[in-house]
């Protein structure tokens, strides 16, 4: 509540000494209001409220009001609320005490008091006002920034990333975090507060007006794009396409989406209309403008721009209808976006990831929670074993996300993960790879059972049938899970999606998906290593560890299900140059150059 604009009130405040203690503030504010000839009922009620909150604060700090400095009261909201709730007051009323305390501080500030902590909160006040209403969770970003002593003009993407990590540590899902961030940007952008954030862009990362669909494109252009995707994804020998140029259907969907994005930019942003063929779409004017537009306002990082356009760029020198034209400018523009060599990018990426020993120990740490002081239900224990098995499997043989969330266990058809003896047929006909320890155990115990994984061609990116043997410790955990805990979790699943062979589940009663698997891995990695990792990071971390322990490129490629260790320079560029950090940078780049 604002102070009344009365001449006697201003005179009183001008002559009064700036308050420093809680008692001073209550006395000065009370005197200011009582100096008015006829104070209103609301003003009298405010004085009573301030006296009451002064008493509560005094009880909480166990000090008299004249011994409590106002500077000490700026950041005691949560502690004060907890104290009042502990006195038997309901939480809503307890929160009102915190609000009343801030009214007192606001009035004390009007009377001349201030402090760095209060000024920091005042700087964020316009932002908090803009976030009122339907802004669930957005104020947590402001509270995080205040705790970090960060002013709005100092707020940056790095601050927002810190808030995201903090929310993940508290068990929030990545979907909800992205939703809150989107609302935060939108509400402040609509309020016109971009000028308060010189180091942070409030622009939408994916503005709705920019998005179009394939059906919105001219028929001739749409047909050409569909034909390009068919040419790239056709699982057959084509006279005008090298077999190595074939891509998976899911990659073809991404390529199609990038074509539509490029057309959307040309029509919506540049205002062009007569684009009926690929040769009219893939021009230096459109592509160059698209790159600049993506980089503006931090919509995309340079590496993301490269990822969007590299597939289209490769078509300019491989697709029969385009490769005869001059598109040298395309590769030059993408090359200019690389501020550093891929080897250094990958090396920097690994520095931000947890090390292999920490990742390999996550499964053990999760299982150790079963022996904690808190008594767990059988279902809670089942989820611990479930999560531990996911980390144990991917720490030794890092699958792609799809192979994990679609994993099954069907021993009768020998699909997915199952326990079995290693017969001569498996070794001879199916060429199952046996690590040295497995060969030795099979020699000593011909009837020994192993945990085996079997994936058909359509389940692997390389299109090859894969057989794997897992370490014994993973076999033992798998046996415990399938024998006792898997049936418990299977009974909790929705009856609409019955699947007794499904290996892993989501807690919402539905099958595990890419998003729920990502949330699980992120949450557990932060919980046990204090670093965030994604499902695909298992592959980088395991490959780095194998290389550091003397594994050959062929062994790494076999572990990652790569048909050719050096295809597309992937393994050479990343698994040597990026991982072998013990070599000097020049030696690393030379090694890559020799291989590609």
CSV table of C-alpha atoms in Angstrom, one decimal, residues 15-296:
chain,number,residue,atom,x,y,z
A,15,UNK,CA,12.2,15.7,8.7
A,16,UNK,CA,12.4,12.1,10.0
A,17,UNK,CA,15.6,10.2,10.2
A,18,UNK,CA,16.0,7.2,7.9
A,19,UNK,CA,15.0,4.1,9.9
A,20,UNK,CA,17.7,1.4,10.5
A,21,UNK,CA,16.0,-1.0,12.9
A,22,UNK,CA,12.6,-2.7,12.8
A,23,UNK,CA,11.4,-0.5,15.7
A,24,UNK,CA,12.5,2.7,13.9
A,25,UNK,CA,10.6,1.7,10.8
A,26,UNK,CA,7.3,0.9,12.7
A,27,UNK,CA,7.6,4.1,14.7
A,28,UNK,CA,8.3,6.4,11.7
A,29,UNK,CA,5.6,4.8,9.5
A,30,UNK,CA,3.1,5.0,12.3
A,31,UNK,CA,4.0,8.6,13.0
A,32,UNK,CA,3.7,9.4,9.3
A,33,UNK,CA,0.2,8.1,9.1
A,34,UNK,CA,-1.0,9.6,12.4
A,35,UNK,CA,0.3,13.0,11.3
A,36,UNK,CA,-2.7,13.0,9.0
A,37,UNK,CA,-5.7,14.8,10.5
A,38,UNK,CA,-8.2,12.0,9.6
A,39,UNK,CA,-6.4,8.7,8.7
A,40,UNK,CA,-8.7,6.2,6.9
A,41,UNK,CA,-9.8,2.9,8.3
A,42,UNK,CA,-7.4,1.1,5.8
A,43,UNK,CA,-4.4,3.2,7.0
A,44,UNK,CA,-5.3,2.4,10.7
A,45,UNK,CA,-5.5,-1.3,9.7
A,46,UNK,CA,-2.1,-1.2,8.0
A,47,UNK,CA,-0.5,0.2,11.2
A,48,UNK,CA,-2.0,-2.7,13.1
A,49,UNK,CA,-0.7,-5.2,10.6
A,50,UNK,CA,2.8,-3.7,10.7
A,51,UNK,CA,2.8,-4.0,14.5
A,52,UNK,CA,1.7,-7.6,14.3
A,53,UNK,CA,4.4,-8.6,11.8
A,54,UNK,CA,7.0,-6.8,13.9
A,55,UNK,CA,6.0,-8.9,16.9
A,56,UNK,CA,6.2,-12.1,14.8
A,57,UNK,CA,9.7,-11.2,13.4
A,58,UNK,CA,10.8,-10.4,17.0
A,59,UNK,CA,9.6,-13.8,18.2
A,60,UNK,CA,11.3,-15.6,15.2
A,61,UNK,CA,14.7,-13.9,15.7
A,62,UNK,CA,14.4,-13.9,19.5
A,63,UNK,CA,15.4,-10.2,19.6
A,64,UNK,CA,13.6,-7.0,20.5
A,65,UNK,CA,12.5,-4.9,17.5
A,66,UNK,CA,15.1,-2.1,18.4
A,67,UNK,CA,17.9,-4.7,18.0
A,68,UNK,CA,16.8,-6.0,14.6
A,69,UNK,CA,18.4,-4.3,11.6
A,70,UNK,CA,16.2,-3.9,8.6
A,71,UNK,CA,19.0,-5.2,6.4
A,72,UNK,CA,18.6,-8.6,8.1
A,73,UNK,CA,14.9,-8.8,7.1
A,74,UNK,CA,15.2,-8.7,3.3
A,75,UNK,CA,15.8,-12.4,2.7
A,76,UNK,CA,14.1,-14.2,5.6
A,77,UNK,CA,10.8,-15.0,3.8
A,78,UNK,CA,11.0,-18.8,3.8
A,79,UNK,CA,12.4,-19.0,7.3
A,80,UNK,CA,9.6,-16.7,8.6
A,81,UNK,CA,6.9,-18.7,6.9
A,82,UNK,CA,8.2,-22.0,8.3
A,83,UNK,CA,8.4,-20.5,11.8
A,84,UNK,CA,4.8,-19.2,11.6
A,85,UNK,CA,3.5,-22.5,10.2
A,86,UNK,CA,5.3,-24.2,13.1
A,87,UNK,CA,3.2,-22.1,15.5
A,88,UNK,CA,0.1,-23.7,14.2
A,89,UNK,CA,-0.9,-21.1,11.6
A,90,UNK,CA,-2.1,-22.3,8.2
A,91,UNK,CA,0.4,-21.8,5.4
A,92,UNK,CA,-1.7,-19.2,3.5
A,93,UNK,CA,-1.8,-16.9,6.6
A,94,UNK,CA,1.9,-17.6,7.2
A,95,UNK,CA,2.7,-16.4,3.6
A,96,UNK,CA,0.7,-13.2,4.3
A,97,UNK,CA,3.1,-12.4,7.1
A,98,UNK,CA,5.9,-12.5,4.6
A,99,UNK,CA,3.9,-10.1,2.3
A,100,UNK,CA,3.3,-7.8,5.2
A,101,UNK,CA,7.0,-7.7,6.1
A,102,UNK,CA,7.8,-6.6,2.5
A,103,UNK,CA,5.1,-3.9,2.8
A,104,UNK,CA,7.0,-2.6,5.9
A,105,UNK,CA,10.3,-2.7,4.0
A,106,UNK,CA,8.8,-0.8,1.1
A,107,UNK,CA,7.5,1.9,3.4
A,108,UNK,CA,10.8,2.1,5.2
A,109,UNK,CA,12.5,2.5,1.8
A,110,UNK,CA,10.1,5.4,1.1
A,111,UNK,CA,11.2,6.9,4.4
A,112,UNK,CA,14.9,6.8,3.4
A,113,UNK,CA,16.2,3.3,4.3
A,114,UNK,CA,17.9,1.1,1.7
A,115,UNK,CA,20.3,-1.9,1.4
A,116,UNK,CA,22.0,-3.7,-1.5
A,117,UNK,CA,19.8,-6.8,-1.0
A,118,UNK,CA,16.7,-4.6,-1.1
A,119,UNK,CA,17.9,-2.7,-4.2
A,120,UNK,CA,18.4,-6.0,-5.9
A,121,UNK,CA,14.8,-7.0,-5.2
A,122,UNK,CA,13.6,-3.6,-6.4
A,123,UNK,CA,15.4,-4.1,-9.7
A,124,UNK,CA,13.4,-7.3,-10.3
A,125,UNK,CA,10.1,-5.8,-9.2
A,126,UNK,CA,8.9,-4.8,-12.8
A,127,UNK,CA,9.7,-8.3,-13.9
A,128,UNK,CA,7.7,-9.8,-11.0
A,129,UNK,CA,4.8,-7.5,-11.8
A,130,UNK,CA,4.8,-8.7,-15.4
A,131,UNK,CA,4.8,-12.3,-14.3
A,132,UNK,CA,1.7,-12.0,-12.2
A,133,UNK,CA,-1.3,-14.1,-13.1
A,134,UNK,CA,-1.0,-17.3,-15.1
A,135,UNK,CA,2.8,-17.6,-14.8
A,136,UNK,CA,3.2,-20.8,-12.8
A,137,UNK,CA,6.9,-21.5,-12.1
A,138,UNK,CA,8.2,-18.4,-13.9
A,139,UNK,CA,8.9,-16.5,-10.7
A,140,UNK,CA,11.3,-19.3,-9.7
A,141,UNK,CA,13.7,-18.0,-12.3
A,142,UNK,CA,13.6,-14.5,-10.7
A,143,UNK,CA,14.1,-16.0,-7.2
A,144,UNK,CA,17.1,-18.0,-8.5
A,145,UNK,CA,18.6,-14.9,-10.1
A,146,UNK,CA,18.2,-12.9,-6.8
A,147,UNK,CA,19.8,-15.7,-4.8
A,148,UNK,CA,22.8,-15.5,-7.2
A,149,UNK,CA,22.9,-11.7,-6.7
A,150,UNK,CA,22.2,-11.2,-10.4
A,151,UNK,CA,20.6,-8.0,-11.6
A,152,UNK,CA,18.3,-8.0,-14.7
A,153,UNK,CA,21.0,-6.3,-16.8
A,154,UNK,CA,23.4,-9.1,-15.8
A,155,UNK,CA,21.0,-11.9,-16.5
A,156,UNK,CA,22.2,-14.2,-19.3
A,157,UNK,CA,21.8,-17.6,-20.9
A,158,UNK,CA,24.3,-18.9,-18.4
A,159,UNK,CA,22.1,-17.8,-15.5
A,160,UNK,CA,19.1,-19.5,-17.1
A,161,UNK,CA,21.1,-22.7,-17.5
A,162,UNK,CA,22.0,-22.6,-13.8
A,163,UNK,CA,18.3,-22.4,-13.0
A,164,UNK,CA,17.6,-25.4,-15.3
A,165,UNK,CA,20.2,-27.5,-13.5
A,166,UNK,CA,18.7,-26.5,-10.2
A,167,UNK,CA,15.2,-27.5,-11.2
A,168,UNK,CA,16.4,-30.8,-12.6
A,169,UNK,CA,18.1,-31.5,-9.2
A,170,UNK,CA,14.8,-31.0,-7.6
A,171,UNK,CA,13.2,-33.6,-9.8
A,172,UNK,CA,11.4,-31.4,-12.3
A,173,UNK,CA,11.0,-32.9,-15.8
A,174,UNK,CA,12.7,-31.3,-18.8
A,175,UNK,CA,9.4,-30.8,-20.4
A,176,UNK,CA,8.1,-28.7,-17.6
A,177,UNK,CA,11.3,-26.7,-17.4
A,178,UNK,CA,11.1,-25.9,-21.2
A,179,UNK,CA,7.5,-24.9,-20.7
A,180,UNK,CA,8.3,-22.5,-17.8
A,181,UNK,CA,11.2,-20.9,-19.8
A,182,UNK,CA,8.9,-20.4,-22.8
A,183,UNK,CA,6.3,-18.7,-20.6
A,184,UNK,CA,9.0,-16.5,-19.0
A,185,UNK,CA,10.2,-15.3,-22.3
A,186,UNK,CA,6.7,-14.8,-23.7
A,187,UNK,CA,5.3,-12.8,-20.8
A,188,UNK,CA,8.2,-10.5,-20.5
A,189,UNK,CA,8.4,-10.0,-24.2
A,190,UNK,CA,4.7,-9.1,-24.3
A,191,UNK,CA,5.2,-6.7,-21.4
A,192,UNK,CA,8.0,-4.9,-23.5
A,193,UNK,CA,10.8,-5.5,-21.0
A,194,UNK,CA,13.5,-6.6,-23.4
A,195,UNK,CA,15.4,-3.3,-22.6
A,196,UNK,CA,15.9,-4.6,-19.0
A,197,UNK,CA,17.8,-7.6,-20.4
A,198,UNK,CA,20.8,-6.4,-22.5
A,199,UNK,CA,22.6,-9.8,-22.2
A,200,UNK,CA,19.5,-12.0,-22.7
A,201,UNK,CA,17.1,-12.3,-25.6
A,202,UNK,CA,13.4,-12.7,-24.8
A,203,UNK,CA,12.7,-13.7,-28.4
A,204,UNK,CA,10.9,-17.0,-29.0
A,205,UNK,CA,13.2,-19.8,-30.2
A,206,UNK,CA,10.5,-21.0,-32.5
A,207,UNK,CA,8.0,-18.2,-33.3
A,208,UNK,CA,4.6,-19.6,-34.4
A,209,UNK,CA,4.3,-17.3,-37.4
A,210,UNK,CA,7.5,-18.9,-38.8
A,211,UNK,CA,6.2,-22.5,-38.7
A,212,UNK,CA,4.6,-23.9,-41.8
A,213,UNK,CA,3.7,-27.5,-42.9
A,214,UNK,CA,4.6,-29.5,-46.0
A,215,UNK,CA,1.0,-29.2,-47.2
A,216,UNK,CA,1.4,-25.4,-47.3
A,217,UNK,CA,4.1,-25.6,-50.0
A,218,UNK,CA,3.4,-25.2,-53.7
A,219,UNK,CA,2.5,-28.6,-55.2
A,220,UNK,CA,5.6,-28.7,-57.6
A,221,UNK,CA,8.0,-27.9,-54.8
A,222,UNK,CA,6.3,-30.3,-52.4
A,223,UNK,CA,6.6,-33.1,-55.0
A,224,UNK,CA,10.4,-32.4,-55.5
A,225,UNK,CA,11.0,-32.4,-51.7
A,226,UNK,CA,9.1,-35.7,-51.3
A,227,UNK,CA,11.1,-37.2,-54.2
A,228,UNK,CA,14.4,-36.1,-52.6
A,229,UNK,CA,13.4,-37.8,-49.3
A,230,UNK,CA,12.4,-40.9,-51.2
A,231,UNK,CA,15.7,-40.9,-53.0
A,232,UNK,CA,17.7,-40.5,-49.8
A,233,UNK,CA,15.8,-43.1,-47.7
A,234,UNK,CA,15.0,-45.8,-50.3
A,235,UNK,CA,16.3,-49.1,-49.0
A,236,UNK,CA,17.2,-50.5,-52.4
A,237,UNK,CA,19.9,-50.2,-55.0
A,238,UNK,CA,19.5,-47.0,-57.1
A,239,UNK,CA,21.4,-46.4,-60.3
A,240,UNK,CA,22.0,-42.7,-59.5
A,241,UNK,CA,22.8,-43.1,-55.7
A,242,UNK,CA,25.7,-44.6,-53.9
A,243,UNK,CA,24.5,-47.0,-51.2
A,244,UNK,CA,26.6,-45.0,-48.6
A,245,UNK,CA,24.3,-42.0,-49.2
A,246,UNK,CA,21.2,-43.7,-47.9
A,247,UNK,CA,19.7,-42.3,-44.6
A,248,UNK,CA,17.2,-43.7,-42.1
A,249,UNK,CA,13.6,-42.7,-42.4
A,250,UNK,CA,13.8,-40.7,-39.2
A,251,UNK,CA,16.7,-38.7,-40.6
A,252,UNK,CA,14.7,-38.2,-43.8
A,253,UNK,CA,11.9,-36.7,-41.7
A,254,UNK,CA,14.4,-34.2,-40.2
A,255,UNK,CA,15.7,-33.3,-43.7
A,256,UNK,CA,12.1,-32.7,-44.9
A,257,UNK,CA,11.4,-30.5,-41.9
A,258,UNK,CA,14.5,-28.4,-42.6
A,259,UNK,CA,13.4,-27.9,-46.2
A,260,UNK,CA,10.0,-26.7,-44.9
A,261,UNK,CA,11.8,-24.4,-42.4
A,262,UNK,CA,13.9,-22.8,-45.2
A,263,UNK,CA,10.7,-22.3,-47.3
A,264,UNK,CA,8.9,-20.8,-44.3
A,265,UNK,CA,11.7,-18.3,-43.8
A,266,UNK,CA,11.7,-17.3,-47.4
A,267,UNK,CA,7.9,-16.7,-47.5
A,268,UNK,CA,7.2,-15.4,-44.0
A,269,UNK,CA,10.3,-13.4,-43.2
A,270,UNK,CA,11.7,-12.4,-46.6
A,271,UNK,CA,8.2,-12.0,-48.2
A,272,UNK,CA,9.1,-14.1,-51.3
A,273,UNK,CA,6.3,-15.9,-53.1
A,274,UNK,CA,7.3,-17.4,-56.5
A,275,UNK,CA,9.2,-20.4,-55.2
A,276,UNK,CA,8.1,-23.5,-57.1
A,277,UNK,CA,11.3,-25.6,-57.4
A,278,UNK,CA,14.3,-26.6,-55.3
A,279,UNK,CA,16.6,-24.5,-57.5
A,280,UNK,CA,14.5,-21.4,-56.6
A,281,UNK,CA,14.6,-22.3,-52.9
A,282,UNK,CA,18.3,-23.2,-52.6
A,283,UNK,CA,19.8,-19.8,-53.5
A,284,UNK,CA,22.5,-17.8,-51.9
A,285,UNK,CA,20.1,-15.0,-51.0
A,286,UNK,CA,17.6,-17.3,-49.2
A,287,UNK,CA,20.1,-19.6,-47.5
A,288,UNK,CA,22.4,-16.7,-46.5
A,289,UNK,CA,19.5,-14.8,-45.0
A,290,UNK,CA,18.2,-17.9,-43.2
A,291,UNK,CA,21.6,-18.3,-41.6
A,292,UNK,CA,21.7,-14.7,-40.4
A,293,UNK,CA,18.1,-14.9,-39.2
A,294,UNK,CA,18.8,-18.1,-37.2
A,295,UNK,CA,21.8,-16.6,-35.6
A,296,UNK,CA,20.1,-13.3,-34.7
